[in-house]
Amino acid sequence: MILPLPDEPVAPVLDRIDSYLDHWAAIQPDSEFLIDGGPAITGRRLTWAQTRVEVDSVARALMAAGLERGDRVAYLSDPRLDFFVHFLAATSIGLIWQGLNPKYTWSEVSYVVADAGPRIVFDGVPGGSDGLSDRLVDEIDGMERCIPVDAAGWDDFLEAGRAIHADALVERRAGVQPMDPGFIVYTSGSTGRPKGALLTHRGVCYCGVTGSTARGAGKGKIICNLPINHVGSVSDICCRKMVGGGPIVFQERFDAGAMLALIQAEQVRVWGGVPTIFHLCVEHPDFGTTDLSCVEQIAWGGAAMPAPVLEKLLDATGAVRCTTGYGMTETTGGVMCTRRDADLDVLTTTVGAPIDGHEHRIVAADGRESAVGESGEILVRGDWTMAGYWNRPDATADTIDADGWLHTGDLAVMRPDGNVTIVGRLSEMFKSGGYNVYPREIELCLEDHPAVQMAAVVAVADQVFDEVGHAFIVTSDETGVEDLRAHCIGRLARYKVPKAFHLLEELPMLAVGKIDKKALRAEALDPA
């Protein structure tokens, strides 16, 4: 079904991502927009009007460098103010922008660069990336040069752009179409080699409006400390906040104590992130002594928030609203979100209801619409989804069917109250004794235990039952395996109860703050 757009969106749906600079600069030119909050670079602050000037300067320099519409450019950096300026400049003239995470290994970063084929890599790491960007140029075909952002070469790059007349910049931007790809984001690769999803100007603008309208608090400061190669950083935080007209505070790398201090210092009103970030902040020694009363909204995505963590956050802040939702790289932004009246149960066990303006279905294995309470795959359709996978026509066809439905691979249940619960991924579902088992259902059960802080379940081969679940759990006390097993037995069918329980001090994490289930599966298979 498709629902209409809200009556009063936070902003119009514009045709180009950077057009929101002009929209808000006309309304609030001297209001702060971009703020460097450190830890390496601090104190730099740009208003909406100043940001437009800097974006135009970089855009002219990119044109002077000979980059044409459709060319790819890569930017290697942690989340800093300069990365978003570069992103807006590149996309504004029709380039396809690629963010690179300096924490990635050589094999990880070289693969995505070789696949995307950018002509130039910009090294935005303060002091340089210890030769990583130079190595990319030396060893990957098609790479022309590296331009350091934190060096004299950057001044030369900008100076060359002065030769580009303002009229030429206007003409170049006029040629950029809403359905043009703006940037490329590589998926996590949980089912194979990462694929580059091409996200369009239309998708970012549309999802920015619908998402910011649904979640609210568009004008409040938010911190961006997620990696710039991730859709959560670029689209969900930075672009959505820009569309809503609010300021962004950049933190180059997550540190729980530093984030708490930054919230207090900058009077951050929207505390956003993935649940892992909140868990680490709640457990930090400074949590109880930091004044967090400025926080009006707590917003998260990517995974479920454990109820004990959320309760501590609500007790410590002035939050009057909490929001979570559902989306993925291929959908560009969120397509579901909790409503204003969501209670603790809805917030911790669902991803809310479909956002107005996003066509969706929940489909059973036999192709029919799933009934309320029956699991099925989430499908979405619209011109706001990805344009496709870069150079992967077969993978694109496997994901977007002939009728335009994007198959997310996520299994969900529609509740009677209209909210949606994610029960797992098709790729994670396993069969135990002939029965379908969804790891997320077991994780939700474990998270209901008062001592469980985090839980993850993976499938492991078994000679008798084909596959069984192994649970990895972080607890807050001395709760033992037998207590956890009894907790599950009282709430789950026996075939769903994990065969093994592993108690850990912490769970392995991916760079974006999600649990690394590949690492857990390897640990489960380790005889030691």
Coordinates of C-alpha atoms in Angstrom, one line a residue:
M1 CA 0.0 0.0 0.0
I2 CA 1.1 3.6 -0.5
L3 CA 0.4 6.4 1.9
P4 CA 0.3 10.2 1.1
L5 CA 3.0 12.6 2.1
P6 CA 2.4 14.5 5.4
D7 CA 0.4 17.7 5.1
E8 CA 3.1 19.8 6.6
P9 CA 6.6 18.5 5.6
V10 CA 9.6 20.2 7.2
A11 CA 10.8 21.3 3.8
P12 CA 9.9 20.8 0.1
V13 CA 11.4 17.9 -1.8
L14 CA 14.0 19.6 -3.9
D15 CA 15.8 18.2 -7.0
R16 CA 19.4 18.3 -5.8
I17 CA 20.9 17.4 -2.5
D18 CA 22.9 20.7 -1.9
S19 CA 19.8 22.8 -2.8
Y20 CA 18.9 22.7 0.9
L21 CA 21.8 25.0 1.6
D22 CA 20.0 27.7 -0.5
H23 CA 16.6 26.9 1.0
W24 CA 17.8 27.3 4.6
A25 CA 20.3 30.1 3.9
A26 CA 17.4 32.2 2.6
I27 CA 15.6 31.6 5.9
Q28 CA 18.4 31.5 8.5
P29 CA 21.7 32.5 6.8
D30 CA 23.5 33.4 10.1
S31 CA 22.4 30.3 12.0
E32 CA 25.1 27.7 12.7
F33 CA 25.0 24.6 10.5
L34 CA 28.3 22.7 10.6
I35 CA 30.5 22.4 13.8
D36 CA 33.8 20.5 14.3
G37 CA 33.6 19.0 17.8
G38 CA 36.9 17.2 17.8
P39 CA 38.8 15.6 19.2
A40 CA 41.5 16.3 16.7
I41 CA 40.0 19.4 15.0
T42 CA 37.8 21.6 17.2
G43 CA 36.3 25.1 17.1
R44 CA 35.6 25.5 13.4
R45 CA 32.0 26.5 12.9
L46 CA 30.1 27.5 9.7
T47 CA 26.7 29.1 9.2
W48 CA 24.4 28.1 6.4
A49 CA 25.6 31.1 4.3
Q50 CA 29.3 30.3 5.0
T51 CA 28.7 26.7 4.1
R52 CA 27.4 27.6 0.7
V53 CA 30.5 29.7 0.0
E54 CA 32.8 26.8 1.0
V55 CA 30.8 24.3 -1.0
D56 CA 30.9 26.5 -4.1
S57 CA 34.7 27.0 -3.7
V58 CA 35.3 23.2 -3.6
A59 CA 32.9 22.6 -6.4
R60 CA 34.7 25.0 -8.7
A61 CA 38.0 23.3 -7.8
L62 CA 36.6 19.9 -8.7
M63 CA 35.5 21.3 -12.1
A64 CA 39.0 22.8 -12.6
A65 CA 40.5 19.4 -11.9
G66 CA 38.7 18.1 -15.0
L67 CA 36.1 15.9 -13.3
E68 CA 33.0 15.3 -15.4
R69 CA 29.5 14.4 -14.6
G70 CA 29.3 10.7 -13.6
D71 CA 33.0 10.6 -12.5
R72 CA 33.7 9.1 -9.1
V73 CA 35.7 10.8 -6.4
A74 CA 36.7 9.2 -3.0
Y75 CA 37.2 11.0 0.3
L76 CA 39.2 9.3 3.0
S77 CA 38.4 10.6 6.5
D78 CA 36.8 10.3 9.8
P79 CA 33.6 12.3 10.2
R80 CA 34.6 15.9 10.1
L81 CA 33.1 19.1 8.9
D82 CA 35.2 19.1 5.7
F83 CA 33.9 15.7 4.6
F84 CA 30.3 17.0 4.4
V85 CA 31.4 20.1 2.6
H86 CA 33.2 18.0 0.0
F87 CA 30.2 15.6 -0.3
L88 CA 27.9 18.5 -1.1
A89 CA 30.3 20.1 -3.5
A90 CA 30.9 16.9 -5.4
T91 CA 27.3 15.8 -5.7
S92 CA 26.2 19.3 -6.7
I93 CA 28.1 19.1 -10.0
G94 CA 27.1 15.6 -10.8
L95 CA 30.0 13.6 -9.5
I96 CA 29.5 10.3 -7.7
W97 CA 31.0 10.6 -4.2
Q98 CA 32.5 7.7 -2.2
G99 CA 33.4 7.8 1.5
L100 CA 36.3 5.8 2.7
N101 CA 36.9 4.7 6.3
P102 CA 40.6 5.2 7.4
K103 CA 40.1 2.4 9.9
Y104 CA 39.6 -0.2 7.2
T105 CA 42.3 -2.7 6.4
W106 CA 44.1 -2.5 3.1
S107 CA 42.1 -5.4 1.6
E108 CA 38.8 -3.7 2.6
V109 CA 39.6 -0.3 1.3
S110 CA 41.4 -1.4 -1.8
Y111 CA 38.5 -3.6 -2.9
V112 CA 35.9 -0.9 -2.7
V113 CA 38.1 1.7 -4.4
A114 CA 39.1 -0.7 -7.2
D115 CA 35.4 -1.6 -7.7
A116 CA 34.1 2.0 -7.7
G117 CA 37.0 3.4 -9.8
P118 CA 37.3 7.0 -8.5
R119 CA 39.7 9.2 -10.5
I120 CA 40.9 11.2 -7.4
V121 CA 41.2 10.3 -3.7
F122 CA 41.1 13.1 -1.2
D123 CA 43.0 12.5 2.0
G124 CA 41.1 14.2 4.7
V125 CA 42.9 12.6 7.7
P126 CA 44.6 15.3 9.8
G127 CA 48.3 15.0 9.2
G128 CA 47.7 12.5 6.4
S129 CA 46.8 8.8 6.4
D130 CA 50.3 7.4 6.7
G131 CA 50.6 6.7 3.0
L132 CA 47.3 4.9 2.6
S133 CA 45.9 7.3 0.0
D134 CA 49.2 7.3 -1.9
R135 CA 49.2 3.5 -2.0
L136 CA 45.8 3.6 -3.5
V137 CA 47.0 5.8 -6.3
D138 CA 50.1 3.6 -6.9
E139 CA 48.4 0.2 -6.9
I140 CA 44.9 0.7 -8.3
D141 CA 44.4 1.2 -12.0
G142 CA 42.6 4.4 -13.0
M143 CA 43.5 6.4 -9.9
E144 CA 45.0 9.6 -11.1
R145 CA 46.2 11.3 -8.0
C146 CA 45.8 12.0 -4.3
I147 CA 45.0 15.4 -2.9
P148 CA 45.7 16.0 0.8
V149 CA 43.1 18.2 2.5
D150 CA 45.2 19.0 5.5
A151 CA 48.2 20.3 3.5
A152 CA 49.5 23.0 1.2
G153 CA 48.3 21.1 -1.8
W154 CA 44.7 21.8 -0.8
D155 CA 45.3 25.5 -1.1
D156 CA 46.6 25.0 -4.6
F157 CA 43.6 22.8 -5.4
L158 CA 41.2 25.6 -4.3
E159 CA 43.2 28.3 -6.0
A160 CA 42.8 26.5 -9.4
G161 CA 39.1 26.6 -8.9
R162 CA 39.0 30.4 -9.0
A163 CA 39.4 30.2 -12.8
I164 CA 35.9 28.7 -13.0
H165 CA 33.4 31.4 -13.6
A166 CA 30.3 31.4 -11.4
D167 CA 28.1 31.1 -14.5
A168 CA 29.9 27.9 -15.4
L169 CA 29.2 26.5 -12.0
V170 CA 25.5 27.4 -12.3
E171 CA 25.3 25.8 -15.8
R172 CA 27.0 22.6 -14.6
R173 CA 24.6 22.3 -11.7
A174 CA 21.6 22.8 -13.9
G175 CA 22.5 19.6 -15.8
V176 CA 22.3 17.5 -12.6
Q177 CA 19.0 15.5 -12.6
P178 CA 17.1 14.2 -9.6
M179 CA 17.6 10.6 -10.6
D180 CA 21.4 11.0 -11.0
P181 CA 23.4 8.9 -8.6
G182 CA 24.9 11.2 -5.9
F183 CA 27.0 8.7 -4.0
I184 CA 27.9 5.1 -3.7
V185 CA 27.7 3.2 -0.4
Y186 CA 29.1 -0.4 -0.1
T187 CA 27.0 -2.9 1.8
S188 CA 28.5 -4.8 4.7
G189 CA 29.0 -7.9 2.6
S190 CA 27.2 -10.2 5.1
T191 CA 26.3 -12.5 2.1
G192 CA 29.4 -12.1 0.1
R193 CA 31.7 -9.4 -1.4
P194 CA 30.4 -5.9 -0.7
K195 CA 28.2 -4.3 -3.4
G196 CA 28.1 -0.6 -4.1
A197 CA 24.6 0.8 -3.9
L198 CA 24.0 3.9 -6.0
L199 CA 21.9 6.5 -4.1
T200 CA 20.3 9.3 -6.0
H201 CA 19.6 13.0 -5.4
R202 CA 15.9 12.2 -5.5
G203 CA 16.2 9.4 -2.9
V204 CA 18.2 11.6 -0.4
C205 CA 15.9 14.6 -0.8
Y206 CA 12.7 12.6 -0.6
C207 CA 13.7 10.4 2.3
G208 CA 15.2 13.4 4.1
V209 CA 11.9 15.2 4.0
T210 CA 9.7 12.2 5.0
G211 CA 12.2 11.0 7.6
S212 CA 12.8 14.4 9.2
T213 CA 9.0 15.1 9.3
A214 CA 8.2 11.7 10.8
R215 CA 11.0 11.9 13.5
G216 CA 10.6 15.5 14.4
A217 CA 13.2 17.8 16.2
G218 CA 14.7 18.9 12.9
K219 CA 16.2 22.1 14.3
G220 CA 18.0 20.5 17.3
K221 CA 21.7 19.8 17.2
I222 CA 22.8 16.2 16.6
I223 CA 26.3 14.6 16.7
C224 CA 27.6 12.7 13.7
N225 CA 30.4 10.2 14.7
L226 CA 29.5 7.3 12.4
P227 CA 32.0 6.4 9.6
I228 CA 31.6 8.4 6.4
N229 CA 31.4 5.3 4.2
H230 CA 28.1 4.4 5.9
V231 CA 24.6 5.4 4.9
G232 CA 23.8 6.2 8.5
S233 CA 26.4 8.9 8.6
V234 CA 25.8 10.6 5.2
S235 CA 22.1 10.1 4.6
D236 CA 20.4 9.4 7.9
I237 CA 22.3 11.9 10.1
C238 CA 23.9 14.6 7.9
C239 CA 21.5 14.9 5.0
R240 CA 18.3 14.4 7.0
K241 CA 19.4 17.0 9.5
M242 CA 20.3 19.4 6.7
V243 CA 16.9 18.9 5.1
G244 CA 15.3 19.6 8.5
G245 CA 17.3 22.8 8.9
G246 CA 19.3 21.8 12.0
P247 CA 23.0 21.9 12.9
I248 CA 25.4 19.0 12.9
V249 CA 28.3 18.6 15.4
F250 CA 31.0 16.3 14.1
Q251 CA 33.0 14.0 16.3
E252 CA 35.9 12.3 14.4
R253 CA 35.7 9.1 16.3
F254 CA 33.4 7.7 18.9
D255 CA 34.5 7.8 22.5
A256 CA 31.9 7.5 25.2
G257 CA 33.4 10.0 27.6
A258 CA 34.1 12.5 24.8
M259 CA 30.6 12.1 23.5
L260 CA 29.0 12.8 26.8
A261 CA 31.2 15.9 27.3
L262 CA 30.3 17.1 23.8
I263 CA 26.6 16.7 24.4
Q264 CA 26.9 18.9 27.5
A265 CA 29.2 21.5 25.9
E266 CA 27.2 21.9 22.7
Q267 CA 23.8 21.5 24.3
V268 CA 22.9 18.7 21.9
R269 CA 19.1 18.3 21.7
V270 CA 18.9 15.1 19.6
W271 CA 21.1 12.2 20.8
G272 CA 21.4 9.8 17.9
G273 CA 23.3 6.7 17.1
V274 CA 23.2 2.9 17.2
P275 CA 22.3 1.0 20.4
T276 CA 26.0 0.1 21.0
I277 CA 26.9 3.7 21.3
F278 CA 24.2 4.3 24.0
H279 CA 25.2 1.1 25.9
L280 CA 28.8 2.2 26.1
C281 CA 27.8 5.8 27.2
V282 CA 25.5 4.5 29.9
E283 CA 28.3 2.2 31.2
H284 CA 30.9 5.0 31.2
P285 CA 31.9 6.5 34.6
D286 CA 31.0 10.0 33.5
F287 CA 27.4 9.1 32.6
G288 CA 26.1 9.8 36.1
T289 CA 27.9 13.2 36.5
T290 CA 27.3 14.7 33.0
D291 CA 24.5 17.1 32.7
L292 CA 22.4 15.6 29.9
S293 CA 19.2 17.6 30.5
C294 CA 19.6 19.4 27.2
V295 CA 18.7 16.2 25.3
E296 CA 15.1 16.4 24.1
Q297 CA 15.0 13.4 21.8
I298 CA 16.8 10.0 21.8
A299 CA 17.0 8.5 18.3
W300 CA 18.5 5.2 17.2
G301 CA 18.6 2.7 14.4
G302 CA 20.4 -0.3 13.1
A303 CA 19.4 -2.6 15.9
A304 CA 17.0 -2.9 18.9
M305 CA 17.5 -0.8 22.0
P306 CA 17.6 -2.9 25.2
A307 CA 14.9 -1.7 27.6
P308 CA 17.3 -1.3 30.6
V309 CA 19.5 1.0 28.5
L310 CA 16.6 3.1 27.3
E311 CA 15.3 3.5 30.8
K312 CA 18.6 4.8 32.1
L313 CA 18.8 7.2 29.2
L314 CA 15.3 8.6 29.9
D315 CA 16.2 9.0 33.6
A316 CA 19.4 10.9 32.8
T317 CA 18.1 13.2 30.1
G318 CA 15.3 15.7 29.5
A319 CA 14.1 13.6 26.5
V320 CA 10.4 14.0 25.8
R321 CA 10.4 11.8 22.7
C322 CA 12.2 8.6 21.6
T323 CA 12.4 7.4 18.0
T324 CA 13.6 4.4 16.2
G325 CA 12.9 3.1 12.8
Y326 CA 13.8 0.9 9.9
G327 CA 15.8 1.4 6.7
M328 CA 18.8 0.0 4.9
T329 CA 21.4 1.2 2.5
E330 CA 19.4 0.3 -0.5
T331 CA 16.3 2.3 0.7
T332 CA 18.4 5.4 1.0
G333 CA 16.7 6.4 4.3
G334 CA 14.3 5.2 6.9
V335 CA 10.9 3.8 5.7
M336 CA 9.5 3.1 9.1
C337 CA 9.5 5.1 12.4
T338 CA 7.9 5.0 15.8
R339 CA 5.0 7.4 16.4
R340 CA 5.0 10.1 19.0
D341 CA 2.9 8.1 21.4
A342 CA 5.1 5.0 21.3
D343 CA 5.5 3.3 24.7
L344 CA 8.5 1.4 26.0
D345 CA 7.3 -1.9 24.5
V346 CA 6.9 -0.4 21.0
L347 CA 10.2 1.4 21.3
T348 CA 12.2 -1.7 22.3
T349 CA 10.5 -4.4 20.3
T350 CA 9.4 -2.8 17.0
V351 CA 10.7 -0.4 14.4
G352 CA 7.4 1.6 14.4
A353 CA 5.0 2.0 11.6
P354 CA 5.6 2.7 7.9
I355 CA 6.3 6.4 7.2
D356 CA 3.8 8.2 5.1
G357 CA 4.8 8.3 1.4
H358 CA 6.6 5.0 1.3
E359 CA 5.0 2.1 -0.6
H360 CA 5.6 -1.2 1.2
R361 CA 4.4 -4.8 1.6
I362 CA 5.1 -7.7 3.9
V363 CA 5.1 -10.8 1.8
A364 CA 5.0 -14.5 2.8
A365 CA 7.2 -17.1 1.2
D366 CA 4.4 -18.1 -1.2
G367 CA 4.1 -14.5 -2.5
R368 CA 0.9 -13.5 -0.8
E369 CA 0.5 -10.6 1.6
S370 CA 1.3 -11.7 5.1
A371 CA -1.5 -11.6 7.6
V372 CA -1.2 -9.6 10.8
G373 CA 1.1 -11.6 13.1
E374 CA 2.5 -13.7 10.3
S375 CA 6.2 -13.2 9.3
G376 CA 7.1 -12.2 5.8
E377 CA 9.8 -10.3 3.9
I378 CA 9.6 -6.5 3.7
L379 CA 9.3 -5.1 0.2
V380 CA 9.4 -1.4 -0.7
R381 CA 8.9 0.5 -3.9
G382 CA 9.5 4.0 -5.1
D383 CA 11.8 6.3 -7.0
W384 CA 13.6 7.0 -3.7
T385 CA 15.3 3.6 -3.5
M386 CA 18.8 3.0 -4.9
A387 CA 19.3 3.2 -8.6
G388 CA 21.0 -0.2 -8.5
Y389 CA 24.3 -1.8 -7.6
W390 CA 27.4 -0.4 -9.3
N391 CA 28.4 -2.7 -12.2
R392 CA 26.2 -5.5 -10.7
P393 CA 23.2 -5.8 -13.1
D394 CA 22.5 -9.4 -12.0
A395 CA 22.6 -8.5 -8.3
T396 CA 20.3 -5.5 -9.0
A397 CA 17.8 -7.8 -10.8
D398 CA 17.9 -10.2 -7.8
T399 CA 17.1 -7.3 -5.4
I400 CA 14.6 -5.2 -7.5
D401 CA 12.0 -7.3 -9.3
A402 CA 10.3 -6.6 -12.6
D403 CA 7.5 -4.7 -10.8
G404 CA 9.9 -2.4 -9.1
W405 CA 9.7 -3.9 -5.6
L406 CA 13.0 -3.9 -3.7
H407 CA 13.3 -7.1 -1.7
T408 CA 15.0 -6.1 1.6
G409 CA 15.8 -9.6 2.8
D410 CA 14.4 -8.6 6.2
L411 CA 11.7 -10.6 7.8
A412 CA 9.0 -8.8 9.8
V413 CA 5.7 -9.2 11.5
M414 CA 2.9 -6.5 11.4
R415 CA 1.4 -6.2 14.8
P416 CA -2.3 -5.5 15.4
D417 CA -1.4 -2.0 16.5
G418 CA 0.1 -1.2 13.1
N419 CA 3.7 -1.4 14.3
V420 CA 6.3 -3.7 12.7
T421 CA 8.7 -6.1 14.5
I422 CA 11.8 -7.3 12.7
V423 CA 12.2 -11.0 13.3
G424 CA 15.4 -11.6 11.3
R425 CA 17.0 -11.8 7.9
L426 CA 16.3 -14.3 5.3
S427 CA 20.1 -14.9 5.2
E428 CA 20.2 -15.5 9.0
M429 CA 17.1 -17.7 9.3
F430 CA 18.0 -21.3 9.9
K431 CA 16.3 -24.6 10.1
S432 CA 16.5 -26.7 13.3
G433 CA 14.9 -30.1 13.2
G434 CA 12.8 -28.9 10.2
Y435 CA 11.5 -25.8 11.9
N436 CA 12.3 -22.2 10.8
V437 CA 14.2 -20.3 13.5
Y438 CA 14.7 -16.5 13.5
P439 CA 17.7 -15.3 15.6
R440 CA 16.1 -12.0 16.3
E441 CA 13.2 -13.6 18.1
I442 CA 15.6 -15.4 20.4
E443 CA 17.6 -12.2 20.9
L444 CA 14.4 -10.3 21.9
C445 CA 13.6 -13.1 24.4
L446 CA 17.1 -12.9 26.0
E447 CA 17.0 -9.0 26.1
D448 CA 13.8 -9.4 28.2
H449 CA 16.0 -10.8 31.0
P450 CA 16.8 -8.0 33.5
A451 CA 20.5 -8.9 33.6
V452 CA 21.1 -9.1 29.8
Q453 CA 22.7 -6.0 28.3
M454 CA 23.3 -7.3 24.8
A455 CA 22.6 -10.5 23.0
A456 CA 23.3 -12.0 19.6
V457 CA 22.4 -15.4 18.2
V458 CA 24.0 -17.2 15.3
A459 CA 23.4 -20.6 13.6
V460 CA 25.9 -23.4 13.8
A461 CA 25.8 -26.7 11.9
D462 CA 24.6 -29.7 13.9
Q463 CA 24.6 -33.4 13.0
V464 CA 21.2 -34.2 14.6
F465 CA 19.2 -31.0 14.0
D466 CA 20.9 -29.6 10.9
E467 CA 21.5 -26.3 12.6
V468 CA 21.2 -24.9 16.1
G469 CA 21.5 -21.5 17.7
H470 CA 24.4 -20.3 19.7
A471 CA 23.7 -17.3 22.0
F472 CA 26.4 -14.7 22.9
I473 CA 25.4 -12.6 25.8
V474 CA 26.7 -9.6 27.9
T475 CA 25.2 -9.5 31.4
S476 CA 25.3 -6.9 34.1
D477 CA 25.8 -9.4 37.0
E478 CA 26.8 -12.9 37.8
T479 CA 23.7 -14.5 36.0
G480 CA 24.7 -17.9 34.8
V481 CA 23.9 -20.0 31.8
E482 CA 21.3 -22.2 33.5
D483 CA 19.3 -19.1 34.5
L484 CA 19.4 -17.8 30.9
R485 CA 18.4 -21.2 29.5
A486 CA 15.5 -21.5 32.0
H487 CA 14.4 -17.9 30.9
C488 CA 14.3 -19.0 27.3
I489 CA 12.6 -22.4 28.0
G490 CA 9.7 -20.5 29.6
R491 CA 9.2 -18.3 26.6
L492 CA 10.3 -20.1 23.5
A493 CA 9.5 -23.4 21.8
R494 CA 12.2 -25.9 22.7
Y495 CA 13.6 -26.0 19.1
K496 CA 14.3 -22.2 19.4
V497 CA 16.2 -22.4 22.7
P498 CA 19.9 -22.0 22.0
K499 CA 22.0 -25.1 22.1
A500 CA 24.9 -23.1 23.7
F501 CA 25.2 -19.9 25.7
H502 CA 28.4 -17.9 25.6
L503 CA 28.9 -15.2 28.3
L504 CA 31.2 -12.5 27.1
E505 CA 32.4 -9.2 28.6
E506 CA 31.7 -7.5 25.2
L507 CA 30.5 -8.4 21.7
P508 CA 32.7 -7.9 18.6
M509 CA 31.5 -4.9 16.6
L510 CA 31.7 -3.7 13.0
A511 CA 33.0 -0.2 12.3
V512 CA 29.4 1.1 12.1
G513 CA 28.5 -0.1 15.6
K514 CA 26.6 -3.3 14.7
I515 CA 27.4 -6.7 16.1
D516 CA 29.9 -8.7 14.0
K517 CA 28.0 -11.9 13.6
K518 CA 30.7 -13.3 11.3
A519 CA 33.2 -13.1 14.1
L520 CA 30.7 -14.7 16.5
R521 CA 30.0 -17.6 14.1
A522 CA 33.8 -18.2 13.8
E523 CA 34.1 -18.2 17.6
A524 CA 31.2 -20.7 17.9
L525 CA 33.0 -23.0 15.5
D526 CA 36.3 -22.7 17.3
P527 CA 37.0 -25.9 19.3
A528 CA 38.9 -23.8 21.9

